[in-house]
Short mmCIF file of C-alpha atoms and ligand atoms in Angstrom, two decimals:
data_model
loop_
_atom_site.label_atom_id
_atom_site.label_comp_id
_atom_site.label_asym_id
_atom_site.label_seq_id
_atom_site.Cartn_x
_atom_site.Cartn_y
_atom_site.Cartn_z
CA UNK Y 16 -36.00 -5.39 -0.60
CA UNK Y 17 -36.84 -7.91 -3.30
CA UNK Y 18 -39.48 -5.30 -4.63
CA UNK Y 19 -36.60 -2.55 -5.48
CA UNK Y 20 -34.80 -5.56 -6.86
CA UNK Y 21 -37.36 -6.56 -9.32
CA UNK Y 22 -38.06 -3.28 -10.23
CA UNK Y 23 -34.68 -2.45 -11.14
CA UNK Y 24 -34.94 -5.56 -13.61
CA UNK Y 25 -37.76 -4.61 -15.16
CA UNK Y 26 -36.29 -1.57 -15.91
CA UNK Y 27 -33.78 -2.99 -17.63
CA UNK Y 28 -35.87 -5.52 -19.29
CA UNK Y 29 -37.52 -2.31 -21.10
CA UNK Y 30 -34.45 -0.26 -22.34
CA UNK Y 31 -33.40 -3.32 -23.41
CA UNK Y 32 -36.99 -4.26 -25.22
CA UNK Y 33 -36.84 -7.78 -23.55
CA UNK Y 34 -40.13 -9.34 -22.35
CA UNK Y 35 -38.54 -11.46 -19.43
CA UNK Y 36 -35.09 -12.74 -18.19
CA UNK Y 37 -34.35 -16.60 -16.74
CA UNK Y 38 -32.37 -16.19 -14.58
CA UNK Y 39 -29.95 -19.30 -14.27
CA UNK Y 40 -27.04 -17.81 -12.22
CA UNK Y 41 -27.21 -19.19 -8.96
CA UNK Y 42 -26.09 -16.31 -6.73
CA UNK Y 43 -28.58 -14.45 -8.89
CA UNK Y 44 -31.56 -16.48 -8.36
CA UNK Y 45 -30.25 -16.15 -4.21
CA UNK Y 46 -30.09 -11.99 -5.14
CA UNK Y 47 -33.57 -11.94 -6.27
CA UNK Y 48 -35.78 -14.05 -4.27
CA UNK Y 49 -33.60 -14.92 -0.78
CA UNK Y 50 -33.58 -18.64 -1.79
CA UNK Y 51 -30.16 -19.99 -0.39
CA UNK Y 52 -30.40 -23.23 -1.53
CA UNK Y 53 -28.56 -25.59 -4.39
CA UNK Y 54 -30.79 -25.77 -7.05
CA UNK Y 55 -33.17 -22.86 -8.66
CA UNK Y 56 -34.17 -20.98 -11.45
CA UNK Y 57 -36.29 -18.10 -11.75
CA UNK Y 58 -37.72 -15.95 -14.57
CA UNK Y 59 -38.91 -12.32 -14.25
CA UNK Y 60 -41.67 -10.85 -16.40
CA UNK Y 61 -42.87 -7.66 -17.24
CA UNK Y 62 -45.91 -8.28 -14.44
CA UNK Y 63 -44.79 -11.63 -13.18
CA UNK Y 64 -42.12 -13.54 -11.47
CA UNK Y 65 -42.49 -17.80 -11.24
CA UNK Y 66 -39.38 -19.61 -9.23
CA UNK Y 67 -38.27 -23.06 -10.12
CA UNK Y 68 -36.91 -25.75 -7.81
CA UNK Y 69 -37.09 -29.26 -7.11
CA UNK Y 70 -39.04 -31.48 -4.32
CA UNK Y 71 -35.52 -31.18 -2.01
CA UNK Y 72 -36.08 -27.71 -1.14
CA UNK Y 73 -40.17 -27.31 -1.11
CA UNK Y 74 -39.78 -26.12 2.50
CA UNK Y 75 -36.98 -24.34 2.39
CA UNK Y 76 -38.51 -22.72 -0.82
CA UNK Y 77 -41.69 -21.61 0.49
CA UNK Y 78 -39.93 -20.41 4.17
CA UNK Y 79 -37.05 -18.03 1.79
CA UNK Y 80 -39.11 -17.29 -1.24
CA UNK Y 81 -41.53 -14.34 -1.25
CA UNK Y 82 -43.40 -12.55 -3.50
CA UNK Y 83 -43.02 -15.37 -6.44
CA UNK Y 84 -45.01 -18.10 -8.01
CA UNK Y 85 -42.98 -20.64 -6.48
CA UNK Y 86 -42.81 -24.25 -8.95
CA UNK Y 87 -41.66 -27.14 -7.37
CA UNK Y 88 -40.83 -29.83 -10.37
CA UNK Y 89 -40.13 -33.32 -10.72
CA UNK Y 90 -38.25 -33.18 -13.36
CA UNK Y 91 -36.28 -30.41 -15.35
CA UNK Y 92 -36.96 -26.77 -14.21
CA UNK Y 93 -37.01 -25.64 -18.08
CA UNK Y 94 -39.90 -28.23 -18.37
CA UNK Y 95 -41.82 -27.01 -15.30
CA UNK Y 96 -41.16 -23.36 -17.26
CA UNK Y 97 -42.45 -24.94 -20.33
CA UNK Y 98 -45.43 -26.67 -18.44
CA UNK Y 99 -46.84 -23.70 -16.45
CA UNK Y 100 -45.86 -21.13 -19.83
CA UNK Y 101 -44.08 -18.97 -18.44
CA UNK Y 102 -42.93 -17.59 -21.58
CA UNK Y 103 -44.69 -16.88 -25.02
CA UNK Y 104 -44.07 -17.37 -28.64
CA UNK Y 105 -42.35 -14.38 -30.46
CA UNK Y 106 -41.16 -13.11 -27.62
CA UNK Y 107 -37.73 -11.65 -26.76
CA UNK Y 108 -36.80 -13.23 -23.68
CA UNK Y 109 -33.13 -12.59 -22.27
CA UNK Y 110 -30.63 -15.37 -20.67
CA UNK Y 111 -27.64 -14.83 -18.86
CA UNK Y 112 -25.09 -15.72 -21.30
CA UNK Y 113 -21.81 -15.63 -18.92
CA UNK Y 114 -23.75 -18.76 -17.01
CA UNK Y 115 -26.16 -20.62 -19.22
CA UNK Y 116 -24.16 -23.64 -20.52
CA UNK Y 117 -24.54 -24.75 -23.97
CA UNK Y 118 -26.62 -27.82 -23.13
CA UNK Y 119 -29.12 -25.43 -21.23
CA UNK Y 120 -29.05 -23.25 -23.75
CA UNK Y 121 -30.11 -26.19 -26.19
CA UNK Y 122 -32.89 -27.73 -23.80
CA UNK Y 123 -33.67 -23.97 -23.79
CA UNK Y 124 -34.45 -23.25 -27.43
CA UNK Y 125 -35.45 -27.29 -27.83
CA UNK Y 126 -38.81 -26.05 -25.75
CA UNK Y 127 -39.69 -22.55 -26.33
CA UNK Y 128 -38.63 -22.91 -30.07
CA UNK Y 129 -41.01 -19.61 -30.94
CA UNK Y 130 -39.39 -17.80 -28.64
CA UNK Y 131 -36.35 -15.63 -29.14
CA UNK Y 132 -33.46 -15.65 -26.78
CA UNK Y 133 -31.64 -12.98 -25.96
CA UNK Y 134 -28.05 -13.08 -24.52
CA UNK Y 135 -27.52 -10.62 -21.57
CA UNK Y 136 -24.68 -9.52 -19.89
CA UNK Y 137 -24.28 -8.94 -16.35
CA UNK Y 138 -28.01 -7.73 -16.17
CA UNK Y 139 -28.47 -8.98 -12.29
CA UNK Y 140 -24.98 -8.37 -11.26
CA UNK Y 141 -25.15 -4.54 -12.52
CA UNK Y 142 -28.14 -3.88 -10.07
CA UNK Y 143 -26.29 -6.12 -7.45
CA UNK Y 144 -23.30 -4.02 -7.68
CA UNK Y 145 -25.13 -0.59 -6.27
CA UNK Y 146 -25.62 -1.97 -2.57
CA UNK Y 147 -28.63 -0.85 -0.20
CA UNK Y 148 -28.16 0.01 3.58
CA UNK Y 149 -28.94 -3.67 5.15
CA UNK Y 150 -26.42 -5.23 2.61
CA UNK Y 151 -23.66 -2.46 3.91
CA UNK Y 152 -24.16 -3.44 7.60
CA UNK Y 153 -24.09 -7.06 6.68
CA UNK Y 154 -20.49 -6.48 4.74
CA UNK Y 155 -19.87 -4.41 7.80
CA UNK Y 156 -20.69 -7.43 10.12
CA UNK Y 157 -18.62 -9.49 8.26
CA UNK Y 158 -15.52 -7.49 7.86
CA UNK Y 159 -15.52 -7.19 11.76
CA UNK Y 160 -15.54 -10.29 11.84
CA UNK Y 161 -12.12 -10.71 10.06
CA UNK Y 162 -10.68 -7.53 11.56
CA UNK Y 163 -11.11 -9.61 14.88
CA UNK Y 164 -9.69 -12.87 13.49
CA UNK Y 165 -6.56 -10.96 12.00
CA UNK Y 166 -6.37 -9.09 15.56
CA UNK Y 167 -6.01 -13.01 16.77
CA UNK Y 168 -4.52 -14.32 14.22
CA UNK Y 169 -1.20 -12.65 14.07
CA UNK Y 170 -0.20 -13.94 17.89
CA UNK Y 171 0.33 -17.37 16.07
CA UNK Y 172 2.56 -16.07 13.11
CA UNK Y 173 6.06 -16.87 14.47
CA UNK Y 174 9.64 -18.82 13.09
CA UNK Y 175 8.42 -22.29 12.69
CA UNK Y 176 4.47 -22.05 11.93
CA UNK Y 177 3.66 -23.72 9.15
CA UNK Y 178 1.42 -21.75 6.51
CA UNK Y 179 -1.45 -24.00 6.52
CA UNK Y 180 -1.74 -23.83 10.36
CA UNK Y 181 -2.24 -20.11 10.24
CA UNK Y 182 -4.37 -20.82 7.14
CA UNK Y 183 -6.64 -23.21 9.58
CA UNK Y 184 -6.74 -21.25 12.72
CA UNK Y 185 -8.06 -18.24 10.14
CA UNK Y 186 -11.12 -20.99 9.02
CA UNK Y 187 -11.39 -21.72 12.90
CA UNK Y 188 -11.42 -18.11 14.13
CA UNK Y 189 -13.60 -16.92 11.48
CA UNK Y 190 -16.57 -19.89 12.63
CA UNK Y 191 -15.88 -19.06 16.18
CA UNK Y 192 -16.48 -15.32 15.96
CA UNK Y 193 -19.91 -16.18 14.13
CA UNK Y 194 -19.20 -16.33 10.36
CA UNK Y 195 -20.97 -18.97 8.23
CA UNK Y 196 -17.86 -19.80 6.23
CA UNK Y 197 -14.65 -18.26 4.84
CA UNK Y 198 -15.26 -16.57 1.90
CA UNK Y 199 -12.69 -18.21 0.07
CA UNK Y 200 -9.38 -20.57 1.00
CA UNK Y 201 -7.00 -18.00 3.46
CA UNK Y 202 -4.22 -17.23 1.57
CA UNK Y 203 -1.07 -17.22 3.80
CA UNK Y 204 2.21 -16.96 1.64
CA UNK Y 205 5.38 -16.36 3.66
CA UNK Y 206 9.16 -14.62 2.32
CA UNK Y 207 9.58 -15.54 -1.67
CA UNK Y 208 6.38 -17.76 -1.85
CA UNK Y 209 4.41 -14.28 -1.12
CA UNK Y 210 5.51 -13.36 -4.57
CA UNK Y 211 2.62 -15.33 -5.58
CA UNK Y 212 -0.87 -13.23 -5.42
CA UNK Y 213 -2.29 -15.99 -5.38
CA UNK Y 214 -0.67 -18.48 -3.17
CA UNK Y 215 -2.71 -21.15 -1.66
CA UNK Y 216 -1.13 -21.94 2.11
CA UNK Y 217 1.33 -24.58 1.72
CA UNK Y 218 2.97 -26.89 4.56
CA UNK Y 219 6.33 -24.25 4.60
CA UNK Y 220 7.24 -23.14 7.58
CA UNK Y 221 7.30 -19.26 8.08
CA UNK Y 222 10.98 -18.15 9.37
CA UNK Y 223 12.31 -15.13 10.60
CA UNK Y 224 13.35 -12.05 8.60
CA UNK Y 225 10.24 -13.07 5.96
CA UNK Y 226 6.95 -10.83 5.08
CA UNK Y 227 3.73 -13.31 5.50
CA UNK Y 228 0.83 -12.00 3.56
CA UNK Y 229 -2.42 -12.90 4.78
CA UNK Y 230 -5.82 -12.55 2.57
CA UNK Y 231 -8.98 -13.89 3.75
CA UNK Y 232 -12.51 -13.30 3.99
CA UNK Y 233 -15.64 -14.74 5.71
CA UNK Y 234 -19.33 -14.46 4.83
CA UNK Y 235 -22.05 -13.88 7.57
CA UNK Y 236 -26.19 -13.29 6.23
CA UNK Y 237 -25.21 -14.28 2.83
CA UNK Y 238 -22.32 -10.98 2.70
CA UNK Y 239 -18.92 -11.40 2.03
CA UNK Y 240 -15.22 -9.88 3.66
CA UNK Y 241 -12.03 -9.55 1.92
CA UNK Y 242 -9.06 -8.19 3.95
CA UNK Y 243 -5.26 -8.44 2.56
CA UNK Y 244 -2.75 -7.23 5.31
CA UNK Y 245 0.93 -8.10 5.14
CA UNK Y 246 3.46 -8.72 8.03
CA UNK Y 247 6.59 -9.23 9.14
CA UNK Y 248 7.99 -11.98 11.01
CA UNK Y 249 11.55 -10.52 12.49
CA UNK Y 250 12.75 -7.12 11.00
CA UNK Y 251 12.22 -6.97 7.43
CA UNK Y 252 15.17 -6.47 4.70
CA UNK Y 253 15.36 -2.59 3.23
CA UNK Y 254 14.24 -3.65 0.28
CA UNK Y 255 11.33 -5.68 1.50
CA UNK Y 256 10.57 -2.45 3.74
CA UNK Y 257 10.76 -0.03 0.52
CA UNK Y 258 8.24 -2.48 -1.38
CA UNK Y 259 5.64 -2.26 1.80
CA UNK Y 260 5.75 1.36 2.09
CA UNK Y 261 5.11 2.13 -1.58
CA UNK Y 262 1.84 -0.05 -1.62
CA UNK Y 263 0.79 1.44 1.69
CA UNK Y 264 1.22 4.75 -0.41
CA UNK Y 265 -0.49 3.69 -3.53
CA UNK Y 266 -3.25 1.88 -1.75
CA UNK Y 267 -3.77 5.49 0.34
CA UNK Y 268 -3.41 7.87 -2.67
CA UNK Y 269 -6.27 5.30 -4.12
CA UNK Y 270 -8.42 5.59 -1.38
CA UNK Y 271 -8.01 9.38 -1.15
CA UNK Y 272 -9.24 9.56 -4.89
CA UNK Y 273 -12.07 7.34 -4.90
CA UNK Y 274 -15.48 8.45 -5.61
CA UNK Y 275 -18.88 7.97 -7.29
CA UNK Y 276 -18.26 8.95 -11.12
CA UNK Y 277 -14.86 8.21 -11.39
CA UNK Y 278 -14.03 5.78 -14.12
CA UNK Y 279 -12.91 2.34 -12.29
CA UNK Y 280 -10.08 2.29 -14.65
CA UNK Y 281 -8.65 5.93 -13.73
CA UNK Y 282 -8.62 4.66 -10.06
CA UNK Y 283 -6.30 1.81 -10.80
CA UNK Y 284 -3.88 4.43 -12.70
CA UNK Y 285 -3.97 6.24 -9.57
CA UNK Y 286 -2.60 3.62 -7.70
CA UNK Y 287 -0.63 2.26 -10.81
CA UNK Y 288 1.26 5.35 -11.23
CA UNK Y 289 2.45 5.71 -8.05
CA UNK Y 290 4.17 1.94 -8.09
CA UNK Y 291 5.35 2.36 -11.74
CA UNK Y 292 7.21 6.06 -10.20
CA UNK Y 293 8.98 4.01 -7.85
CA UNK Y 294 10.15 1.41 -10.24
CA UNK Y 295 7.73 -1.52 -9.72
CA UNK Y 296 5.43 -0.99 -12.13
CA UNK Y 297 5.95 -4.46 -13.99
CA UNK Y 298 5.68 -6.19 -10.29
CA UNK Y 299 2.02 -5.13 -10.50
CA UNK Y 300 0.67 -8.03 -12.14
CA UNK Y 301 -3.13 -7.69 -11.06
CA UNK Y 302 -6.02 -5.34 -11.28
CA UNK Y 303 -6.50 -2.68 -8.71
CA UNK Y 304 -9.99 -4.26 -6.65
CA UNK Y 305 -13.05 -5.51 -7.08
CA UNK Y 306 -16.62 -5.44 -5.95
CA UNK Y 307 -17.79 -7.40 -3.39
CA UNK Y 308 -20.76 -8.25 -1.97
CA UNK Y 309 -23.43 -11.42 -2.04
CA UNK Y 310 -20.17 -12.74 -4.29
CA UNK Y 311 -16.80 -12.27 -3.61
CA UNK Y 312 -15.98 -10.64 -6.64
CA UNK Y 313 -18.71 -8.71 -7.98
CA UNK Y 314 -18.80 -5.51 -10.36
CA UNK Y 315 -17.20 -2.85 -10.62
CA UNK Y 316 -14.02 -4.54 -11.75
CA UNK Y 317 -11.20 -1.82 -10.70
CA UNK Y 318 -8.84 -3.06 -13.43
CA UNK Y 319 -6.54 -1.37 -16.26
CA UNK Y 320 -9.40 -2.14 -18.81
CA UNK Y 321 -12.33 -2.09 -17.38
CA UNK Y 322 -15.41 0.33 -18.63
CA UNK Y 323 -17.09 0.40 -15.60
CA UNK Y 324 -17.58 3.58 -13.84
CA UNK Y 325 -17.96 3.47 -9.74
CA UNK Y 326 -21.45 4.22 -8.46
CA UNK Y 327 -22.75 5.60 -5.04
CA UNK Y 328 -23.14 2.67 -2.73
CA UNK Y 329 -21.06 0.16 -4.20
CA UNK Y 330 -18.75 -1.52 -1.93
CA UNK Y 331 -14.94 -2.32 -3.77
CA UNK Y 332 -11.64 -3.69 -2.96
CA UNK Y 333 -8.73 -1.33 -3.14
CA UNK Y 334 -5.62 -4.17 -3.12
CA UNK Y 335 -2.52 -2.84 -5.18
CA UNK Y 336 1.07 -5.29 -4.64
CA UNK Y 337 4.28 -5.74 -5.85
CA UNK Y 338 5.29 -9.59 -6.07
CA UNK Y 339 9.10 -9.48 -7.29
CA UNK Y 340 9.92 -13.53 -7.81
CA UNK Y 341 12.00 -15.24 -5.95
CA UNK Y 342 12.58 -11.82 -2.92
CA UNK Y 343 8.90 -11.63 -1.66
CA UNK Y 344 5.58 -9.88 -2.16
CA UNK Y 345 3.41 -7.49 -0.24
CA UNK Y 346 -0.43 -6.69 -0.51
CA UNK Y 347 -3.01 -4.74 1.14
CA UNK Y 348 -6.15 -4.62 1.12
CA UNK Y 349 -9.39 -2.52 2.01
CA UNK Y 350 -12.94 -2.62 1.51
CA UNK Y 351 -14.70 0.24 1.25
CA UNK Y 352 -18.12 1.95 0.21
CA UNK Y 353 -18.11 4.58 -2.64
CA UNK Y 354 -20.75 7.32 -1.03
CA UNK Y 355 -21.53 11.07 -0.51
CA UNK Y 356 -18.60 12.04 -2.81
CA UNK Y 357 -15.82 9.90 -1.21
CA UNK Y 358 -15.04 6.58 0.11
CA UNK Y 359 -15.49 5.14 3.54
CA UNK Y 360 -12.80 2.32 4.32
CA UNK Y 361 -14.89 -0.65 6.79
CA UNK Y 362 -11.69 -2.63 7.42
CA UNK Y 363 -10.22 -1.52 10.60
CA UNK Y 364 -7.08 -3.44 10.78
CA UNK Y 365 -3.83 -1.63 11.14
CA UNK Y 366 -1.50 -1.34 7.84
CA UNK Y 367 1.55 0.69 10.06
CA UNK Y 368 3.89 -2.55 9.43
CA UNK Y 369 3.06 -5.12 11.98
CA UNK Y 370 6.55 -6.93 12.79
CA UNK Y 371 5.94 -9.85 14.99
ZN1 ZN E 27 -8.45 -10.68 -0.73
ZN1 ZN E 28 -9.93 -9.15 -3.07
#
């Protein structure tokens, strides 16, 4: 698994006529060599790869790390890269430059003075974002984990339940059905707070007659879930029942069209054109999906501007909405996997409306 990994690196090392890459990006360094702990660098080579970490995690670093020189400093991992020359003079050596901060960029160039860094962009993540069969199940494992929990869940949304206890008995059903954490703070946001995309669950109490949107996630072997379904507490308003069947028919015409080779960008028009034809266009206020994987949001970004084209094997979001302020908001959302030509939705939970 690492092998392909570090292949696919030094492939890009070449086009891009780079000698090595330090990688500083956490999640990166966890992409490359297993290592799940707090602290970590690693650098890749055109015949090498050396991993950097600190006395706290020589166990843990020898048990996860295979197939590197594994470095276990004292004091600053650059040093220990400086000590044990990991890079030469004259060399073109690339960084991450979306998460090296300006004072490790400095200690950076302070000790390999000779050498030339190179910023990168999204060099890991872009290898990340094409996903083998082992990652799949594990995004599979953990999006039936959250199918369950919403399954559960939605016997406790009734007139009177405060958002944050729904919000905590998602946290407590995820852990109980075997995840290792949520992926991110549940979002529960109930009648006009759901016009908020991104409402954190607030001490309101959900009443009758109001739409409750529910997005959470869990991660389980290092993998993460994303599922967005909203509900309705009592029988919705007309208008509140117009605005959840035209994102059910966006999100579906998006799905429909998604494949490998599409532009990520022509995929959010498809679902974009279908809310702006029913007059809700400007109550679209976020991108279409995004990838998801060892990190919540990953590449391909499924947005208005993005470049990106989707890829066989990547696993994406499809979540259109319409938030109109002060009425209400609904969202839904899928994860799927872009292969053989179409796309295969994991998330199993219903999206008829659910009216509780
Ligand atoms: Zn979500
Ligand atoms: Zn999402």
């Amino acid at each position: 698994m690492t092998e392909r990994r570090l292949q696919e690196v030094r492939r890009r090392l070449s086009e891009l006529r780079l000698h090595a890459i330090v990688v500083t990006s956490l999640p990166n360094v966890r992409y490359l060599t297993g290592f799940t702990g707090s602290h970590a660098t690693c650098v890749i080579t055109g015949s090498n790869q050396f991993f950097f970490s600190d006395g706290r995690y020589r166990e843990q670093a020898l048990q996860e790390v295979q197939g590197f020189r594994v470095v276990i400093s004292s004091g600053s991992l650059f040093e220990a890269m400086h000590k044990k020359r990991v890079l030469n003079r004259n060399e073109r050596v690339g960084i991450e430059s979306q998460h090296l901060s300006v004072s490790g960029f400095d200690a950076l160039h302070k000790l390999f003075s000779k050498t030339k860094l190179v910023p990168t962009l999204s060099l890991v993540e872009e290898i990340a974002a094409v996903k083998d069969n082992h990652e799949i199940e594990a995004i599979k494992t953990a999006v039936a984990v959250s199918d369950k929990v919403f399954a559960r869940v939605v016997k406790i949304v009734r007139d009177g339940v405060r958002e944050s206890d729904v919000a905590s008995e998602i946290t407590y059903l995820h852990r109980s059905f075997g995840a290792d954490a949520d992926a991110f703070e549940p979002i529960v946001a109930s009648g006009v707070r759901g016009a908020l995309p991104h409402a954190r669950a607030s001490h309101k109490a959900i009443r009758s007659g109001e739409m409750v949107t529910l997005d959470f996630g869990c991660r389980v072997l290092g993998y993460h879930s994303d599922l967005t379904r909203t509900i309705s507490v009592g029988k919705p308003s007309a208008e509140m029942k117009k605005v959840y069947d035209v994102v059910r028919e966006a999100q579906q015409k998006a799905i429909a069209s998604a494949r490998g080779g599409m532009r990520a960008k022509s995929l959010d028009s498809v679902a974009r054109k279908h809310i702006v034809a029913r007059g809700y266009g400007k109550h679209f206020t976020h991108s279409l999906g995004h990838g998801l994987g060892h990190e919540i949001h990953e590449l391909p970004r499924l947005s208005r501007l993005s470049k990106d084209v989707l890829k066989e094997y990547n696993v994406v979001t499809i979540e259109p909405g319409i938030y109109i302020p002060g009425v209400g908001g609904v969202r839904i959302e899928d994860d799927v996997v872009i292969r053989n030509g179409s796309c295969e939705v994991l998330t199993k939970s219903p999206k008829d409306l659910l009216i509780v």
